[in-house]
Amino acid sequence: MQEIKIERTKTPKAKPADQTRLGFGKIFTDHMYIMEYTEGQGWHDPRIEPYHPIVLEPSAMVFHYAQEMFEGLKAYHTQDGRVLLFRPDKNIQRAENTCRRLCIPPVPQEDFHNALETLISVEKDWIPTQPGTSLYIRPFIIATDASLGVHPSHSYLFIIILSPSGAYYPGGLDPVKIWIEDDYVRAVRGGIGEAKAGGNYAASLKAQMKGEAEGYAQVLWLDGVERKYIEEVGSMNIFFKIAGKVITPKLNGSILPGVTRATCLELCRAWGMEVEERRISVDELVEAAKTGALEECWGSGTAAVISPVGALRYGDTVMDIAGGGIGPVSQKLYDTVTGIQTGRLEDSFGWTVEVK
Ligand code: COI
């Protein structure tokens, strides 16, 4: 593992005075982590520096061919003053998988761990303490070769920035309305849908604008081939409770393998609920809504945590769910996940990692 050089800022910024108005990903802390990759030398020179703009050639490959990956995780303050990360090993493993898909040299896992823990430890005073807040952690890698040929870059930057954040959706745990998109698609099997790549999110914007114009918070994607099977929402995975069973689309190569998705599955199974990971068609969903079998729907994601869905719209069909309120499983998952993350509940799964 490489030693990280630390240069502390001489001009620390004021911390946000009102933690109820943080928003998501708008404020950044005093320091950032940065490490470089050079072909022949590997990843080198890890350091923590005052947060600053980065200078790149206009020809840097990331700007032209989107060779970029990112991750998202959070650090939490516990009531007894400890700092916890939630399942960082899962993000680090997923980052490695994404890198391999995008021909980016993966950051050695122990350097990734050390980067997270050291940066969080330097910035721990930035972790907000109000309920529903956390320090959002955004690691990312960009291709920096100054070259317009389409091929994997020979140089990269790995950077981690931190943002004290509140709820992803302005309404917090209030149920969101979701638009089921049947025209645009996000990803196809064999593409990069299961990778955490910025390009997937660029591909989602057009439909998100369409949904927003109709008053919907996010888009639920259908598969890119038949446009029939449910995949995921723009910033989260999706779950349904139908006739007592918890159902989520099976990972198929075009769906992001969410850490909170895995957590929901493990919790529901531990609670003895019947859980299915399988293909679910939009027609099955519409039918379940019609007969009253669609009892609950929620999204899961690091940023969104557990986000109850109050209504789904598919064409002209509007499906109201759980009376537009928060269903009991969504609420129990939210309470349990946030309880473990913030140390209020015992972590019998060993999911949290303390940062000293
Ligand atoms: C996360 O949940 O951390 C994500 O990466 C979703 C993001 C696009 C807000």
mmCIF file of C-alpha atoms and ligand atoms in Angstrom:
data_model
loop_
_atom_site.group_PDB
_atom_site.id
_atom_site.type_symbol
_atom_site.label_atom_id
_atom_site.label_comp_id
_atom_site.label_asym_id
_atom_site.label_seq_id
_atom_site.Cartn_x
_atom_site.Cartn_y
_atom_site.Cartn_z
ATOM 1 C CA MET A 1 0.000 0.000 0.000
ATOM 2 C CA GLN A 2 1.326 3.437 -0.930
ATOM 3 C CA GLU A 3 1.772 6.184 1.629
ATOM 4 C CA ILE A 4 -0.505 9.201 1.167
ATOM 5 C CA LYS A 5 1.083 12.662 1.419
ATOM 6 C CA ILE A 6 -1.159 15.140 3.188
ATOM 7 C CA GLU A 7 -1.143 18.888 2.580
ATOM 8 C CA ARG A 8 -3.663 20.714 4.742
ATOM 9 C CA THR A 9 -5.462 23.852 3.653
ATOM 10 C CA LYS A 10 -4.377 27.145 5.205
ATOM 11 C CA THR A 11 -7.776 28.684 4.493
ATOM 12 C CA PRO A 12 -10.470 26.304 5.811
ATOM 13 C CA LYS A 13 -13.989 27.141 4.692
ATOM 14 C CA ALA A 14 -16.862 27.733 7.082
ATOM 15 C CA LYS A 15 -18.957 24.582 7.604
ATOM 16 C CA PRO A 16 -22.607 24.863 6.560
ATOM 17 C CA ALA A 17 -24.493 26.605 9.354
ATOM 18 C CA ASP A 18 -27.904 25.122 8.572
ATOM 19 C CA GLN A 19 -27.764 21.341 8.084
ATOM 20 C CA THR A 20 -31.428 21.205 7.121
ATOM 21 C CA ARG A 21 -30.646 23.011 3.848
ATOM 22 C CA LEU A 22 -27.625 21.099 2.527
ATOM 23 C CA GLY A 23 -29.303 19.690 -0.572
ATOM 24 C CA PHE A 24 -27.412 16.947 -2.395
ATOM 25 C CA GLY A 25 -23.902 17.321 -3.815
ATOM 26 C CA LYS A 26 -23.730 21.107 -3.793
ATOM 27 C CA ILE A 27 -21.152 21.864 -1.093
ATOM 28 C CA PHE A 28 -17.609 20.444 -1.088
ATOM 29 C CA THR A 29 -15.168 20.029 1.771
ATOM 30 C CA ASP A 30 -11.707 21.543 2.238
ATOM 31 C CA HIS A 31 -9.661 18.645 0.835
ATOM 32 C CA MET A 32 -9.624 16.134 -2.007
ATOM 33 C CA TYR A 33 -7.666 12.962 -2.687
ATOM 34 C CA ILE A 34 -5.766 12.572 -5.937
ATOM 35 C CA MET A 35 -3.606 9.818 -7.431
ATOM 36 C CA GLU A 36 -2.137 9.523 -10.916
ATOM 37 C CA TYR A 37 -1.717 6.621 -13.292
ATOM 38 C CA THR A 38 1.041 6.511 -15.880
ATOM 39 C CA GLU A 39 1.531 3.517 -18.135
ATOM 40 C CA GLY A 40 4.674 1.644 -17.145
ATOM 41 C CA GLN A 41 4.601 3.164 -13.658
ATOM 42 C CA GLY A 42 1.108 2.208 -12.492
ATOM 43 C CA TRP A 43 -0.864 4.209 -9.909
ATOM 44 C CA HIS A 44 1.449 6.611 -8.105
ATOM 45 C CA ASP A 45 1.780 9.733 -5.958
ATOM 46 C CA PRO A 46 -1.345 9.470 -3.809
ATOM 47 C CA ARG A 47 -1.961 12.703 -1.940
ATOM 48 C CA ILE A 48 -4.553 14.725 -0.099
ATOM 49 C CA GLU A 49 -4.563 18.376 -1.087
ATOM 50 C CA PRO A 50 -6.713 21.423 -0.517
ATOM 51 C CA TYR A 51 -9.813 21.130 -2.774
ATOM 52 C CA HIS A 52 -8.906 22.793 -6.067
ATOM 53 C CA PRO A 53 -9.814 22.901 -9.765
ATOM 54 C CA ILE A 54 -7.962 20.464 -11.997
ATOM 55 C CA VAL A 55 -6.267 21.519 -15.213
ATOM 56 C CA LEU A 56 -6.581 19.211 -18.238
ATOM 57 C CA GLU A 57 -5.737 19.487 -21.917
ATOM 58 C CA PRO A 58 -8.821 20.235 -24.048
ATOM 59 C CA SER A 59 -7.813 17.071 -25.914
ATOM 60 C CA ALA A 60 -7.972 14.932 -22.732
ATOM 61 C CA MET A 61 -9.703 11.712 -23.711
ATOM 62 C CA VAL A 62 -12.363 11.907 -21.016
ATOM 63 C CA PHE A 63 -13.906 14.926 -22.761
ATOM 64 C CA HIS A 64 -14.260 13.164 -26.079
ATOM 65 C CA TYR A 65 -14.886 9.477 -25.480
ATOM 66 C CA ALA A 66 -16.156 9.483 -21.884
ATOM 67 C CA GLN A 67 -13.619 7.022 -20.501
ATOM 68 C CA GLU A 68 -14.702 7.701 -16.933
ATOM 69 C CA MET A 69 -16.056 5.828 -13.951
ATOM 70 C CA PHE A 70 -17.379 6.870 -10.553
ATOM 71 C CA GLU A 71 -18.654 5.512 -7.266
ATOM 72 C CA GLY A 72 -20.912 6.846 -4.530
ATOM 73 C CA LEU A 73 -20.849 6.026 -0.821
ATOM 74 C CA LYS A 74 -21.393 7.825 2.453
ATOM 75 C CA ALA A 75 -19.790 8.457 5.845
ATOM 76 C CA TYR A 76 -21.991 8.874 8.926
ATOM 77 C CA HIS A 77 -21.568 10.294 12.416
ATOM 78 C CA THR A 78 -22.887 8.125 15.232
ATOM 79 C CA GLN A 79 -24.411 9.580 18.373
ATOM 80 C CA ASP A 80 -21.432 8.368 20.413
ATOM 81 C CA GLY A 81 -19.033 10.266 18.139
ATOM 82 C CA ARG A 82 -17.777 7.448 15.893
ATOM 83 C CA VAL A 83 -17.456 7.739 12.097
ATOM 84 C CA LEU A 84 -18.800 4.874 9.992
ATOM 85 C CA LEU A 85 -18.610 3.854 6.347
ATOM 86 C CA PHE A 86 -21.256 1.469 5.014
ATOM 87 C CA ARG A 87 -20.050 -1.583 3.046
ATOM 88 C CA PRO A 88 -17.136 0.248 1.339
ATOM 89 C CA ASP A 89 -15.750 -3.122 0.194
ATOM 90 C CA LYS A 90 -18.769 -3.472 -2.118
ATOM 91 C CA ASN A 91 -18.134 -0.094 -3.754
ATOM 92 C CA ILE A 92 -14.452 -0.878 -4.134
ATOM 93 C CA GLN A 93 -15.207 -4.221 -5.780
ATOM 94 C CA ARG A 94 -17.786 -2.628 -8.084
ATOM 95 C CA ALA A 95 -15.275 0.107 -8.985
ATOM 96 C CA GLU A 96 -12.842 -2.603 -10.017
ATOM 97 C CA ASN A 97 -15.504 -4.286 -12.179
ATOM 98 C CA THR A 98 -16.387 -0.950 -13.798
ATOM 99 C CA CYS A 99 -12.718 -0.216 -14.497
ATOM 100 C CA ARG A 100 -12.269 -3.567 -16.202
ATOM 101 C CA ARG A 101 -15.324 -2.953 -18.407
ATOM 102 C CA LEU A 102 -14.026 0.479 -19.434
ATOM 103 C CA CYS A 103 -10.371 -0.581 -19.931
ATOM 104 C CA ILE A 104 -9.274 1.612 -17.000
ATOM 105 C CA PRO A 105 -6.497 0.148 -14.821
ATOM 106 C CA PRO A 106 -8.199 -0.596 -11.460
ATOM 107 C CA VAL A 107 -6.895 1.151 -8.355
ATOM 108 C CA PRO A 108 -5.415 -1.494 -5.994
ATOM 109 C CA GLN A 109 -8.133 -2.270 -3.437
ATOM 110 C CA GLU A 110 -5.932 -1.518 -0.407
ATOM 111 C CA ASP A 111 -5.016 1.905 -1.841
ATOM 112 C CA PHE A 112 -8.713 2.628 -2.478
ATOM 113 C CA HIS A 113 -9.566 1.670 1.141
ATOM 114 C CA ASN A 114 -6.697 3.722 2.503
ATOM 115 C CA ALA A 115 -7.698 6.709 0.352
ATOM 116 C CA LEU A 116 -11.271 6.624 1.694
ATOM 117 C CA GLU A 117 -10.304 6.186 5.324
ATOM 118 C CA THR A 118 -7.517 8.786 5.272
ATOM 119 C CA LEU A 119 -9.571 11.444 3.486
ATOM 120 C CA ILE A 120 -12.598 10.886 5.738
ATOM 121 C CA SER A 121 -10.391 11.045 8.785
ATOM 122 C CA VAL A 122 -8.926 14.399 7.614
ATOM 123 C CA GLU A 123 -12.437 15.740 6.884
ATOM 124 C CA LYS A 124 -14.420 14.173 9.722
ATOM 125 C CA ASP A 125 -15.542 17.551 11.069
ATOM 126 C CA TRP A 126 -17.448 17.998 7.803
ATOM 127 C CA ILE A 127 -19.746 15.018 8.454
ATOM 128 C CA PRO A 128 -23.129 16.533 9.242
ATOM 129 C CA THR A 129 -24.940 15.289 12.339
ATOM 130 C CA GLN A 130 -28.628 16.086 11.675
ATOM 131 C CA PRO A 131 -30.910 13.085 11.009
ATOM 132 C CA GLY A 132 -31.084 12.339 7.273
ATOM 133 C CA THR A 133 -27.693 13.909 6.522
ATOM 134 C CA SER A 134 -24.301 12.339 5.750
ATOM 135 C CA LEU A 135 -21.026 13.017 4.004
ATOM 136 C CA TYR A 136 -21.454 11.852 0.417
ATOM 137 C CA ILE A 137 -18.219 10.435 -1.023
ATOM 138 C CA ARG A 138 -17.617 10.639 -4.765
ATOM 139 C CA PRO A 139 -14.553 8.725 -6.055
ATOM 140 C CA PHE A 140 -14.002 8.935 -9.823
ATOM 141 C CA ILE A 141 -11.399 8.154 -12.476
ATOM 142 C CA ILE A 142 -10.882 10.074 -15.712
ATOM 143 C CA ALA A 143 -8.778 9.383 -18.816
ATOM 144 C CA THR A 144 -6.241 12.179 -19.296
ATOM 145 C CA ASP A 145 -4.245 11.330 -22.452
ATOM 146 C CA ALA A 146 -4.124 14.306 -24.823
ATOM 147 C CA SER A 147 -5.211 12.331 -27.868
ATOM 148 C CA LEU A 148 -8.191 12.039 -30.176
ATOM 149 C CA GLY A 149 -7.610 8.466 -31.322
ATOM 150 C CA VAL A 150 -10.261 6.086 -29.967
ATOM 151 C CA HIS A 151 -8.354 3.718 -27.682
ATOM 152 C CA PRO A 152 -7.845 3.286 -23.942
ATOM 153 C CA SER A 153 -5.898 6.164 -22.394
ATOM 154 C CA HIS A 154 -2.377 5.581 -21.044
ATOM 155 C CA SER A 155 -2.822 8.057 -18.173
ATOM 156 C CA TYR A 156 -5.579 8.651 -15.631
ATOM 157 C CA LEU A 157 -6.475 10.593 -12.508
ATOM 158 C CA PHE A 158 -8.245 9.012 -9.542
ATOM 159 C CA ILE A 159 -9.902 11.689 -7.409
ATOM 160 C CA ILE A 160 -12.170 11.608 -4.367
ATOM 161 C CA ILE A 161 -14.284 14.595 -3.375
ATOM 162 C CA LEU A 162 -16.677 14.870 -0.432
ATOM 163 C CA SER A 163 -19.990 16.644 -0.083
ATOM 164 C CA PRO A 164 -21.997 17.094 3.137
ATOM 165 C CA SER A 165 -25.474 16.256 1.894
ATOM 166 C CA GLY A 166 -29.094 15.877 2.881
ATOM 167 C CA ALA A 167 -31.744 13.798 1.112
ATOM 168 C CA TYR A 168 -31.306 13.178 -2.629
ATOM 169 C CA TYR A 169 -34.898 14.134 -3.325
ATOM 170 C CA PRO A 170 -35.931 17.533 -1.973
ATOM 171 C CA GLY A 171 -39.004 15.917 -0.338
ATOM 172 C CA GLY A 172 -36.846 13.517 1.748
ATOM 173 C CA LEU A 173 -38.753 10.309 2.465
ATOM 174 C CA ASP A 174 -41.948 11.637 0.822
ATOM 175 C CA PRO A 175 -43.054 9.181 -1.873
ATOM 176 C CA VAL A 176 -41.859 10.104 -5.375
ATOM 177 C CA LYS A 177 -43.722 9.821 -8.657
ATOM 178 C CA ILE A 178 -41.927 7.824 -11.346
ATOM 179 C CA TRP A 179 -42.350 7.890 -15.130
ATOM 180 C CA ILE A 180 -41.999 4.535 -16.944
ATOM 181 C CA GLU A 181 -40.156 5.334 -20.178
ATOM 182 C CA ASP A 182 -41.159 3.365 -23.272
ATOM 183 C CA ASP A 183 -39.331 5.318 -25.963
ATOM 184 C CA TYR A 184 -35.748 6.039 -24.887
ATOM 185 C CA VAL A 185 -33.627 3.292 -23.314
ATOM 186 C CA ARG A 186 -30.742 3.554 -20.849
ATOM 187 C CA ALA A 187 -28.654 0.485 -21.632
ATOM 188 C CA VAL A 188 -28.603 -2.852 -23.389
ATOM 189 C CA ARG A 189 -27.084 -6.139 -22.367
ATOM 190 C CA GLY A 190 -23.486 -6.224 -23.539
ATOM 191 C CA GLY A 191 -23.266 -2.436 -23.153
ATOM 192 C CA ILE A 192 -22.132 -0.582 -20.040
ATOM 193 C CA GLY A 193 -25.391 -0.559 -18.066
ATOM 194 C CA GLU A 194 -23.984 -2.574 -15.182
ATOM 195 C CA ALA A 195 -20.908 -0.322 -14.945
ATOM 196 C CA LYS A 196 -20.954 2.862 -12.908
ATOM 197 C CA ALA A 197 -19.993 5.062 -15.824
ATOM 198 C CA GLY A 198 -20.923 8.701 -16.335
ATOM 199 C CA GLY A 199 -22.057 7.874 -19.879
ATOM 200 C CA ASN A 200 -25.022 5.897 -18.540
ATOM 201 C CA TYR A 201 -26.247 8.998 -16.764
ATOM 202 C CA ALA A 202 -25.759 11.216 -19.833
ATOM 203 C CA ALA A 203 -27.912 8.710 -21.728
ATOM 204 C CA SER A 204 -30.650 9.099 -19.124
ATOM 205 C CA LEU A 205 -31.061 12.878 -19.242
ATOM 206 C CA LYS A 206 -33.369 13.195 -22.232
ATOM 207 C CA ALA A 207 -36.003 10.912 -20.749
ATOM 208 C CA GLN A 208 -35.572 12.465 -17.313
ATOM 209 C CA MET A 209 -36.397 15.876 -18.799
ATOM 210 C CA LYS A 210 -39.472 14.345 -20.445
ATOM 211 C CA GLY A 211 -40.634 12.841 -17.151
ATOM 212 C CA GLU A 212 -39.926 16.036 -15.219
ATOM 213 C CA ALA A 213 -41.949 18.077 -17.695
ATOM 214 C CA GLU A 214 -44.896 15.813 -16.776
ATOM 215 C CA GLY A 215 -44.304 16.303 -13.049
ATOM 216 C CA TYR A 216 -42.409 13.043 -12.393
ATOM 217 C CA ALA A 217 -39.245 12.933 -10.259
ATOM 218 C CA GLN A 218 -37.388 10.141 -12.082
ATOM 219 C CA VAL A 219 -37.578 7.670 -14.943
ATOM 220 C CA LEU A 220 -38.028 3.904 -14.629
ATOM 221 C CA TRP A 221 -36.277 2.213 -17.544
ATOM 222 C CA LEU A 222 -37.476 -0.776 -19.516
ATOM 223 C CA ASP A 223 -35.045 -3.234 -21.129
ATOM 224 C CA GLY A 224 -33.438 -1.947 -24.309
ATOM 225 C CA VAL A 225 -34.416 -4.872 -26.539
ATOM 226 C CA GLU A 226 -38.084 -5.691 -25.967
ATOM 227 C CA ARG A 227 -38.936 -2.536 -23.985
ATOM 228 C CA LYS A 228 -41.053 -4.775 -21.850
ATOM 229 C CA TYR A 229 -39.104 -5.715 -18.721
ATOM 230 C CA ILE A 230 -38.416 -3.385 -15.783
ATOM 231 C CA GLU A 231 -34.750 -2.470 -15.261
ATOM 232 C CA GLU A 232 -33.948 0.400 -12.886
ATOM 233 C CA VAL A 233 -34.571 4.063 -12.102
ATOM 234 C CA GLY A 234 -32.096 6.829 -13.068
ATOM 235 C CA SER A 235 -30.391 6.966 -9.682
ATOM 236 C CA MET A 236 -31.618 3.830 -7.907
ATOM 237 C CA ASN A 237 -32.678 0.187 -8.230
ATOM 238 C CA ILE A 238 -36.366 -0.645 -7.960
ATOM 239 C CA PHE A 239 -38.365 -3.020 -5.734
ATOM 240 C CA PHE A 240 -42.016 -4.040 -5.721
ATOM 241 C CA LYS A 241 -44.125 -5.843 -3.180
ATOM 242 C CA ILE A 242 -46.710 -7.830 -5.072
ATOM 243 C CA ALA A 243 -49.153 -10.143 -3.275
ATOM 244 C CA GLY A 244 -46.847 -10.322 -0.259
ATOM 245 C CA LYS A 245 -43.635 -11.061 -2.206
ATOM 246 C CA VAL A 246 -40.694 -8.696 -2.562
ATOM 247 C CA ILE A 247 -39.641 -8.617 -6.211
ATOM 248 C CA THR A 248 -36.754 -6.839 -7.934
ATOM 249 C CA PRO A 249 -35.375 -7.235 -11.466
ATOM 250 C CA LYS A 250 -32.629 -9.855 -11.663
ATOM 251 C CA LEU A 251 -29.210 -8.468 -12.563
ATOM 252 C CA ASN A 252 -28.810 -9.092 -16.277
ATOM 253 C CA GLY A 253 -25.800 -7.075 -17.421
ATOM 254 C CA SER A 254 -27.660 -3.846 -18.098
ATOM 255 C CA ILE A 255 -28.751 -3.113 -14.504
ATOM 256 C CA LEU A 256 -26.459 -1.483 -11.937
ATOM 257 C CA PRO A 257 -25.667 -3.910 -9.061
ATOM 258 C CA GLY A 258 -26.558 -1.498 -6.262
ATOM 259 C CA VAL A 259 -25.068 -1.823 -2.772
ATOM 260 C CA THR A 260 -28.378 -0.736 -1.213
ATOM 261 C CA ARG A 261 -30.174 -3.201 -3.548
ATOM 262 C CA ALA A 262 -28.044 -6.035 -2.131
ATOM 263 C CA THR A 263 -28.697 -4.713 1.395
ATOM 264 C CA CYS A 264 -32.498 -4.689 0.873
ATOM 265 C CA LEU A 265 -32.405 -8.255 -0.457
ATOM 266 C CA GLU A 266 -30.304 -9.473 2.476
ATOM 267 C CA LEU A 267 -32.533 -7.731 5.033
ATOM 268 C CA CYS A 268 -35.824 -8.939 3.538
ATOM 269 C CA ARG A 269 -34.480 -12.507 3.397
ATOM 270 C CA ALA A 270 -33.259 -12.234 7.007
ATOM 271 C CA TRP A 271 -36.771 -11.086 8.007
ATOM 272 C CA GLY A 272 -38.201 -14.261 6.468
ATOM 273 C CA MET A 273 -39.951 -12.487 3.594
ATOM 274 C CA GLU A 274 -40.416 -14.200 0.284
ATOM 275 C CA VAL A 275 -37.984 -12.535 -2.124
ATOM 276 C CA GLU A 276 -37.668 -12.970 -5.884
ATOM 277 C CA GLU A 277 -34.996 -11.641 -8.240
ATOM 278 C CA ARG A 278 -36.468 -12.200 -11.664
ATOM 279 C CA ARG A 279 -37.668 -10.576 -14.848
ATOM 280 C CA ILE A 280 -40.784 -8.545 -14.280
ATOM 281 C CA SER A 281 -42.699 -7.126 -17.204
ATOM 282 C CA VAL A 282 -44.441 -3.788 -17.175
ATOM 283 C CA ASP A 283 -47.658 -5.619 -18.136
ATOM 284 C CA GLU A 284 -47.407 -7.741 -14.988
ATOM 285 C CA LEU A 285 -47.011 -4.548 -13.010
ATOM 286 C CA VAL A 286 -50.006 -2.848 -14.593
ATOM 287 C CA GLU A 287 -52.087 -5.984 -13.965
ATOM 288 C CA ALA A 288 -50.949 -6.167 -10.333
ATOM 289 C CA ALA A 289 -51.885 -2.516 -9.857
ATOM 290 C CA LYS A 290 -55.321 -3.182 -11.378
ATOM 291 C CA THR A 291 -56.105 -6.116 -9.106
ATOM 292 C CA GLY A 292 -54.723 -4.412 -5.994
ATOM 293 C CA ALA A 293 -51.850 -6.921 -5.690
ATOM 294 C CA LEU A 294 -49.211 -4.160 -6.091
ATOM 295 C CA GLU A 295 -48.823 -3.292 -2.422
ATOM 296 C CA GLU A 296 -45.607 -1.276 -2.374
ATOM 297 C CA CYS A 297 -42.829 0.064 -4.534
ATOM 298 C CA TRP A 298 -39.541 1.680 -3.496
ATOM 299 C CA GLY A 299 -36.210 2.650 -4.963
ATOM 300 C CA SER A 300 -32.871 1.853 -3.347
ATOM 301 C CA GLY A 301 -29.587 3.672 -3.807
ATOM 302 C CA THR A 302 -26.692 5.143 -1.870
ATOM 303 C CA ALA A 303 -27.814 8.700 -2.539
ATOM 304 C CA ALA A 304 -31.556 7.981 -2.375
ATOM 305 C CA VAL A 305 -31.283 5.381 0.479
ATOM 306 C CA ILE A 306 -34.834 3.942 0.407
ATOM 307 C CA SER A 307 -37.230 6.073 -1.557
ATOM 308 C CA PRO A 308 -40.905 5.096 -1.479
ATOM 309 C CA VAL A 309 -42.697 5.390 -4.817
ATOM 310 C CA GLY A 310 -46.234 6.773 -4.539
ATOM 311 C CA ALA A 311 -47.200 6.606 -8.224
ATOM 312 C CA LEU A 312 -45.973 5.060 -11.469
ATOM 313 C CA ARG A 313 -47.101 6.201 -14.888
ATOM 314 C CA TYR A 314 -46.910 4.048 -18.005
ATOM 315 C CA GLY A 315 -48.423 5.676 -21.084
ATOM 316 C CA ASP A 316 -51.846 6.823 -19.977
ATOM 317 C CA THR A 317 -51.997 4.439 -17.034
ATOM 318 C CA VAL A 318 -51.285 5.947 -13.625
ATOM 319 C CA MET A 319 -50.733 3.400 -10.856
ATOM 320 C CA ASP A 320 -51.221 4.800 -7.368
ATOM 321 C CA ILE A 321 -49.281 2.782 -4.820
ATOM 322 C CA ALA A 322 -49.797 2.341 -1.070
ATOM 323 C CA GLY A 323 -52.362 5.156 -1.242
ATOM 324 C CA GLY A 324 -49.518 7.510 -2.219
ATOM 325 C CA GLY A 325 -48.005 6.980 1.250
ATOM 326 C CA ILE A 326 -45.020 5.116 2.700
ATOM 327 C CA GLY A 327 -45.574 1.348 2.793
ATOM 328 C CA PRO A 328 -44.561 -0.657 5.886
ATOM 329 C CA VAL A 329 -41.715 -2.560 4.200
ATOM 330 C CA SER A 330 -40.265 0.653 2.708
ATOM 331 C CA GLN A 331 -40.413 2.292 6.131
ATOM 332 C CA LYS A 332 -38.876 -0.708 7.916
ATOM 333 C CA LEU A 333 -36.056 -0.900 5.348
ATOM 334 C CA TYR A 334 -35.403 2.836 5.637
ATOM 335 C CA ASP A 335 -35.329 2.690 9.440
ATOM 336 C CA THR A 336 -33.099 -0.388 9.488
ATOM 337 C CA VAL A 337 -30.636 0.706 6.803
ATOM 338 C CA THR A 338 -30.216 4.226 8.221
ATOM 339 C CA GLY A 339 -30.190 2.793 11.773
ATOM 340 C CA ILE A 340 -27.250 0.509 10.956
ATOM 341 C CA GLN A 341 -25.476 3.199 8.913
ATOM 342 C CA THR A 342 -25.624 5.708 11.751
ATOM 343 C CA GLY A 343 -24.887 3.209 14.532
ATOM 344 C CA ARG A 344 -28.375 3.539 16.128
ATOM 345 C CA LEU A 345 -29.034 -0.151 15.481
ATOM 346 C CA GLU A 346 -26.729 -3.051 16.118
ATOM 347 C CA ASP A 347 -24.834 -4.069 12.965
ATOM 348 C CA SER A 348 -25.269 -7.819 13.188
ATOM 349 C CA PHE A 349 -24.279 -8.178 9.503
ATOM 350 C CA GLY A 350 -20.847 -6.556 9.945
ATOM 351 C CA TRP A 351 -21.608 -3.980 7.242
ATOM 352 C CA THR A 352 -20.103 -0.890 8.872
ATOM 353 C CA VAL A 353 -16.438 0.047 8.995
ATOM 354 C CA GLU A 354 -15.249 2.520 11.610
ATOM 355 C CA VAL A 355 -12.900 5.291 10.473
ATOM 356 C CA LYS A 356 -10.480 6.357 13.218
HETATM 357 C C1 COI B 1 -25.511 6.992 -5.727
HETATM 358 O O1 COI B 1 -26.572 6.583 -5.263
HETATM 359 O O2 COI B 1 -24.503 7.160 -5.046
HETATM 360 C C2 COI B 1 -25.399 7.295 -7.127
HETATM 361 O O3 COI B 1 -24.327 7.174 -7.645
HETATM 362 C C3 COI B 1 -26.523 7.851 -7.840
HETATM 363 C C4 COI B 1 -26.123 9.193 -8.315
HETATM 364 C C5 COI B 1 -26.228 9.272 -9.769
HETATM 365 C C6 COI B 1 -26.749 10.296 -7.566
#
